[in-house]
């Protein structure tokens, strides 16, 4: 596939890295010569230095022959204008990244027709939705939903004394769920039945939503009751979170905002369940005065990574059970983990991941990126064919570092064992470490070809 990416920032770089690895022909356009040069030296892509709102520049990178044009700069106006030009030059499909999608409200079809995009993605809306989905679960540090919510992947921290630490996974009580991956300090791996989890590990569990609920209840989930959520920052993402969580009767939501004018604007527009405070969330005296340590979740959403880190550290030291923080600098993601922040959320990486789902097609597609990019959840559809022998999970020939996590059928979800048989029309969800992704995709590609 011929793909043109406008913007060599974090979103563009992540996309170019993954797409070039998958043997797509990728051209990246950026005005910053130094950033473009870095991209050229480190990735197998073509790079054009220039203004993406000029037809001459987009023509230079063969946009007229592009199967996909992706506008992901940090400037909404640049992205919109470049989509218009790319459409008129002949790019077949166009993805538009927007920071602020409010301009589309009530006029989405008009803008889609006028600007010429196929998909419009907002980094703020994606980040807010990710936070909301995580907060909705009482203990999960991260949540991904598939098959219209019937299947979930949840990341949980293993607590001291949990019985699943007492035996290898093959003998542990897992209540109908499967451990798809384990994050142990700097090590991230897909376990076998002989592996054993330990206190402090973060485990990625896959299963039916109701079975995961039962697992959490059995393994020390907090009792039901009204929970307290504290949000630092009333910017775009903070506002989105407050608007989505505020109406829930099982949550109390407080937002701390340093700017009085912005705080007043949020207070005026928020649901009744949201309390807005004017103050500095890195001020220990304020946190003590407002008894923030009694909160269940603290979410830092400002554009300042350092402030987010400090606030989360203070909140955790005061007793907050879970901390989530936005990360704007890619180099800080590992720092967040070392500091013990439960979830680092990169709006730009979320945007890149969503675009990847759109790009990929066929029998194998990436439906989630987990472990800060260390692994992916892939979906494979078993196609009708002439195979006469029964194909079982153990006969797939998956490499070490990959496993089948779930099989989705129209009327049921199966958490498989080695002898589980695959049926035509099954949607198979596979955990795969990044280093074996290509091998897994090739394997399922061959299986798909053999069934056509």
XYZ file of C-alpha atoms in Angstrom:
452
model
C 0.000 0.000 0.000
C 1.227 3.506 -0.835
C 0.808 5.723 2.226
C 1.591 9.417 2.662
C 1.877 10.729 6.224
C 1.818 14.470 6.848
C 3.586 15.201 10.135
C 6.725 13.650 11.631
C 5.703 14.150 15.251
C 4.949 11.348 17.689
C 1.839 10.154 15.842
C 3.480 10.278 12.433
C 6.669 8.633 13.622
C 4.827 5.772 15.332
C 2.711 5.186 12.229
C 5.715 5.288 9.910
C 7.639 2.863 12.089
C 4.872 0.254 12.163
C 3.792 0.661 8.540
C 7.310 0.485 7.130
C 7.941 -2.670 9.178
C 4.889 -4.167 7.507
C 6.391 -3.470 4.073
C 4.080 -0.612 3.081
C 5.600 2.123 0.915
C 5.596 5.109 3.257
C 6.387 8.746 2.506
C 6.537 11.262 5.367
C 6.121 15.026 4.815
C 7.262 17.588 7.390
C 8.449 21.188 7.371
C 11.077 20.584 10.056
C 14.248 19.542 8.210
C 15.994 18.223 11.337
C 13.026 16.081 12.360
C 12.665 14.799 8.808
C 16.354 13.919 8.672
C 16.082 11.939 11.910
C 13.142 10.015 10.454
C 15.065 9.294 7.258
C 18.074 7.962 9.148
C 16.159 5.712 11.517
C 13.295 4.314 9.393
C 12.911 2.698 5.994
C 10.718 5.485 4.597
C 10.909 8.286 2.062
C 10.943 11.804 3.481
C 9.935 15.066 1.823
C 10.734 18.370 3.532
C 8.074 20.962 2.821
C 4.704 22.544 3.545
C 1.912 19.972 3.345
C -0.619 22.658 2.417
C 1.152 23.215 -0.929
C -0.035 21.110 -3.855
C 3.494 21.118 -5.272
C 4.854 19.445 -2.127
C 2.117 16.805 -1.978
C 2.555 16.134 -5.689
C 6.266 15.580 -5.084
C 5.476 12.641 -2.782
C 3.029 11.067 -5.279
C -0.119 11.798 -3.300
C -2.071 11.263 -6.536
C -1.127 7.562 -6.338
C -1.596 7.206 -2.580
C -3.917 4.507 -1.269
C -4.052 6.423 2.003
C -3.247 9.990 3.065
C -2.911 10.635 6.806
C -2.786 14.219 8.142
C -1.472 14.094 11.722
C 0.353 17.367 12.394
C -0.368 19.306 15.596
C -2.205 22.009 13.595
C -5.891 21.338 12.853
C -6.045 23.898 10.045
C -3.009 22.430 8.289
C -4.509 18.950 8.527
C -7.866 20.061 7.126
C -6.422 22.010 4.206
C -4.005 19.218 3.305
C -6.925 16.740 3.201
C -8.709 18.963 0.671
C -5.603 19.080 -1.513
C -4.906 15.350 -1.151
C -8.474 14.523 -2.185
C -8.290 16.723 -5.273
C -4.894 15.277 -6.194
C -6.369 11.774 -6.125
C -5.527 10.118 -2.783
C -8.004 7.254 -2.389
C -8.629 7.497 1.368
C -7.884 10.257 3.845
C -7.619 10.286 7.635
C -7.809 13.604 9.468
C -6.435 14.141 12.957
C -8.058 16.956 14.936
C -7.307 18.223 18.404
C -10.707 19.886 18.596
C -13.680 18.242 16.905
C -16.229 20.718 18.264
C -16.201 22.476 14.892
C -17.755 19.311 13.414
C -20.714 19.333 15.805
C -23.906 19.506 13.759
C -21.921 19.856 10.523
C -19.938 16.601 10.356
C -21.393 15.563 6.999
C -20.799 19.037 5.593
C -17.152 19.021 6.686
C -16.653 15.443 5.549
C -17.877 16.345 2.084
C -16.086 19.696 1.929
C -12.759 18.682 3.479
C -12.819 15.206 2.004
C -11.848 13.051 4.963
C -12.987 9.455 5.470
C -12.217 9.361 9.202
C -11.707 12.228 11.678
C -9.972 11.414 14.965
C -9.593 13.623 18.021
C -6.641 12.965 20.326
C -8.550 14.587 23.197
C -11.670 12.455 22.734
C -9.616 9.264 22.408
C -7.670 10.017 25.596
C -10.808 10.954 27.533
C -12.595 7.786 26.420
C -9.591 5.711 27.437
C -9.618 7.251 30.915
C -13.389 6.802 31.262
C -13.207 3.135 30.246
C -10.423 2.530 32.758
C -12.141 4.375 35.608
C -15.370 2.486 34.926
C -13.631 -0.678 36.128
C -12.998 -0.715 39.857
C -9.500 -2.205 39.842
C -8.276 -2.507 36.272
C -5.336 -0.312 35.329
C -6.211 -0.644 31.653
C -9.246 -1.960 29.770
C -9.790 -2.940 26.123
C -13.173 -4.177 24.921
C -13.862 -6.372 21.884
C -16.805 -8.141 20.255
C -19.289 -5.420 21.257
C -18.167 -5.616 24.883
C -18.515 -9.389 25.266
C -14.747 -9.825 25.603
C -12.322 -7.641 27.521
C -8.625 -7.419 28.245
C -7.916 -5.967 31.700
C -4.570 -5.130 33.255
C -4.486 -5.847 36.993
C -1.748 -5.624 39.600
C -1.205 -8.860 41.540
C -1.691 -8.219 45.245
C 0.196 -9.743 48.168
C -1.288 -13.061 49.261
C -3.297 -13.612 46.071
C -3.743 -17.343 45.608
C -2.779 -17.187 41.919
C 0.821 -16.624 43.077
C 0.903 -19.995 44.859
C 1.209 -22.280 41.827
C 2.179 -22.220 38.136
C -0.552 -20.874 35.864
C -1.446 -24.378 34.700
C -2.627 -25.131 38.238
C -3.918 -21.716 39.324
C -7.585 -20.909 39.797
C -8.355 -18.414 37.031
C -12.163 -18.457 37.087
C -12.534 -18.936 33.329
C -10.076 -16.225 32.235
C -6.656 -16.471 30.644
C -3.415 -14.672 31.488
C -2.344 -13.326 28.113
C 0.732 -11.365 29.180
C 2.742 -10.486 32.277
C 4.581 -7.223 32.964
C 7.268 -7.764 35.627
C 9.410 -4.657 36.174
C 11.406 -4.334 32.939
C 10.347 -7.740 31.600
C 7.233 -8.195 29.470
C 6.320 -11.717 28.348
C 3.550 -14.015 27.158
C 3.468 -16.810 29.765
C 3.205 -20.566 29.413
C 1.439 -22.878 31.834
C 4.737 -23.480 33.632
C 5.187 -19.780 34.474
C 4.165 -18.404 37.858
C 3.050 -14.855 38.599
C 4.338 -12.959 41.626
C 3.264 -10.119 43.886
C 3.629 -6.796 42.104
C 3.312 -8.279 38.607
C 0.871 -6.636 36.243
C -1.129 -9.266 34.384
C -3.186 -8.853 31.223
C -6.286 -11.017 31.578
C -8.621 -11.861 28.707
C -12.079 -13.334 29.103
C -15.800 -12.809 29.008
C -16.702 -9.569 30.751
C -18.799 -11.331 33.386
C -15.988 -13.826 34.111
C -13.513 -10.984 34.584
C -15.943 -9.350 37.016
C -16.135 -12.626 38.949
C -12.340 -12.957 38.919
C -11.938 -9.491 40.418
C -14.520 -10.204 43.115
C -12.736 -13.418 44.086
C -9.269 -11.877 43.996
C -9.843 -8.990 46.344
C -11.794 -6.375 44.420
C -12.998 -3.444 46.500
C -16.633 -3.663 47.616
C -19.351 -1.825 45.758
C -20.036 1.761 46.742
C -19.710 5.340 45.603
C -16.193 6.093 44.369
C -14.307 9.367 44.339
C -12.509 10.553 41.193
C -10.175 13.569 41.169
C -9.173 15.134 37.849
C -6.249 17.540 37.590
C -6.781 20.046 34.777
C -9.869 21.505 33.097
C -8.428 21.542 29.592
C -9.985 19.665 26.692
C -9.332 16.196 28.076
C -10.260 17.125 31.648
C -13.540 18.627 30.418
C -14.356 15.508 28.392
C -13.715 13.269 31.405
C -15.858 15.427 33.697
C -18.731 15.523 31.198
C -18.704 11.735 30.751
C -18.210 10.712 34.392
C -20.223 13.468 36.066
C -23.718 12.024 35.410
C -22.843 8.637 36.943
C -24.516 8.146 40.316
C -21.817 5.738 41.547
C -19.073 8.366 41.163
C -18.247 11.707 42.743
C -16.035 13.829 40.501
C -13.813 16.728 41.543
C -11.739 18.777 39.094
C -8.782 20.894 40.256
C -7.849 23.714 37.873
C -5.243 26.422 38.397
C -6.807 28.928 36.001
C -9.854 30.558 37.641
C -11.505 31.539 34.346
C -11.194 28.039 32.920
C -12.448 26.530 36.199
C -15.502 28.800 36.161
C -16.279 27.849 32.556
C -16.172 24.145 33.426
C -18.283 24.616 36.560
C -20.933 26.401 34.516
C -21.089 23.686 31.853
C -20.655 20.568 34.024
C -23.316 18.116 35.249
C -24.476 18.563 38.869
C -22.240 15.710 40.068
C -19.018 17.589 39.242
C -17.296 19.879 41.781
C -14.690 22.266 40.342
C -11.942 23.628 42.605
C -9.554 26.481 41.811
C -6.036 25.575 42.871
C -2.727 23.881 42.155
C -2.912 20.075 42.282
C 0.840 19.953 43.015
C 0.245 21.968 46.222
C 0.436 19.492 49.113
C -1.500 21.792 51.452
C -4.424 21.919 49.004
C -4.421 18.150 48.582
C -4.447 17.665 52.345
C -7.165 20.271 52.857
C -9.399 18.626 50.249
C -8.612 15.127 51.599
C -7.508 13.951 48.172
C -5.828 10.931 49.739
C -9.271 9.397 50.298
C -9.999 9.360 46.540
C -10.136 6.095 44.619
C -8.643 7.472 41.395
C -6.479 10.505 40.583
C -6.173 11.532 36.921
C -3.616 14.161 35.795
C -4.553 15.654 32.410
C -2.443 18.803 31.970
C -0.030 19.469 29.102
C 2.889 19.582 31.563
C 4.345 16.084 32.063
C 6.406 17.143 35.063
C 3.369 18.572 36.869
C 1.398 15.426 36.061
C 4.135 13.236 37.522
C 4.510 15.311 40.682
C 0.768 15.449 41.297
C 0.378 11.681 40.849
C 3.298 11.032 43.201
C 1.754 13.293 45.852
C -1.679 11.702 45.414
C -0.253 8.198 45.751
C 1.764 9.161 48.840
C -1.445 10.455 50.442
C -3.233 7.159 49.839
C -5.000 7.401 46.471
C -5.550 3.862 45.193
C -4.969 4.401 41.456
C -3.203 7.132 39.505
C -3.455 7.866 35.794
C -1.546 10.537 33.911
C -1.295 11.896 30.407
C 2.151 11.637 28.871
C 2.992 14.110 26.127
C 6.689 13.286 25.673
C 7.306 9.776 24.353
C 10.576 9.521 26.298
C 8.678 9.900 29.592
C 6.506 6.788 29.281
C 9.025 4.523 31.014
C 9.655 7.172 33.677
C 5.968 7.091 34.609
C 6.180 3.332 35.134
C 9.335 3.603 37.240
C 7.584 6.162 39.438
C 4.736 3.738 40.097
C 2.045 5.642 38.192
C -0.523 2.994 37.321
C -1.345 4.161 33.814
C 0.439 6.511 31.429
C -1.856 7.581 28.595
C -0.410 9.047 25.414
C -3.132 10.743 23.317
C -0.863 10.664 20.285
C -0.133 6.943 20.561
C -3.853 6.266 21.015
C -4.488 8.192 17.810
C -1.769 6.273 15.942
C -3.169 2.965 17.179
C -6.684 3.838 15.990
C -5.296 4.765 12.569
C -3.486 1.427 12.430
C -6.798 -0.366 12.903
C -8.123 1.540 9.891
C -5.052 0.786 7.765
C -4.938 -2.923 8.386
C -7.365 -5.080 6.448
C -7.803 -8.724 5.509
C -7.839 -11.747 7.781
C -5.366 -10.355 10.305
C -5.823 -6.999 12.012
C -4.432 -5.300 15.089
C -7.236 -4.408 17.485
C -5.231 -3.267 20.518
C -1.714 -2.281 21.476
C -0.749 -3.236 25.042
C 2.240 -2.860 27.326
C 3.198 0.528 25.856
C 3.724 -1.095 22.461
C 5.469 -4.242 23.687
C 2.656 -6.457 22.376
C -0.520 -6.383 20.320
C -3.839 -8.191 20.291
C -4.516 -9.476 16.778
C -7.776 -10.726 15.306
C -7.896 -13.553 12.777
C -11.018 -14.833 11.059
C -11.209 -18.528 10.198
C -12.464 -18.557 6.634
C -14.480 -21.296 4.913
C -12.343 -23.741 2.950
C -11.547 -27.255 1.961
C -9.658 -28.341 5.083
C -11.016 -31.735 6.093
C -9.015 -32.296 9.263
C -9.948 -30.478 12.459
C -7.666 -27.545 13.212
C -6.952 -27.166 16.924
C -5.220 -24.389 18.831
C -2.151 -26.556 19.504
C -1.867 -27.218 15.764
C -1.574 -23.574 14.752
C 2.193 -23.546 15.187
C 2.309 -20.236 17.055
C 5.818 -19.045 17.978
C 6.893 -18.570 21.588
C 5.628 -15.147 22.625
C 2.159 -15.625 21.139
C -0.993 -17.351 22.344
C -4.691 -17.602 21.498
C -6.595 -15.642 24.136
C -10.211 -16.041 23.035
C -12.429 -17.325 20.248
C -15.494 -15.224 19.458
C -18.529 -16.898 17.888
C -21.981 -15.449 17.144
C -23.557 -16.952 20.261
C -20.611 -17.596 22.567
C -17.097 -16.661 23.584
C -14.654 -19.507 24.156
C -11.548 -19.196 26.313
C -9.555 -21.941 24.641
C -7.275 -24.719 25.718
C -4.704 -26.484 23.573
C -7.287 -28.976 22.257
C -9.988 -26.422 21.411
C -11.065 -26.845 17.783
C -11.442 -23.863 15.458
C -14.604 -23.535 13.384
C -15.346 -21.660 10.173
C -16.316 -18.073 10.960
C -14.493 -17.994 14.307
C -12.799 -14.730 15.232
C -9.591 -15.662 17.018
C -7.944 -13.124 19.356
C -4.196 -13.619 19.679
C -1.690 -12.032 22.059
C 1.669 -11.492 20.336
C 4.872 -9.804 21.456
C 6.135 -7.145 19.070
C 9.156 -9.239 18.050
C 6.953 -12.085 16.748
C 4.174 -9.985 15.163
C 5.434 -10.462 11.635
C 5.753 -14.230 12.086
C 2.234 -14.492 13.531
C 0.743 -12.382 10.736
C 2.489 -14.463 8.090
C 1.252 -17.667 9.745
C -2.373 -16.552 9.779
C -2.004 -15.107 6.306
C -0.946 -18.551 5.005
C -3.821 -20.217 6.854
C -6.228 -17.734 5.329
C -4.883 -18.312 1.829
C -5.261 -22.050 2.269
C -8.951 -21.591 3.012
C -9.953 -19.396 0.095
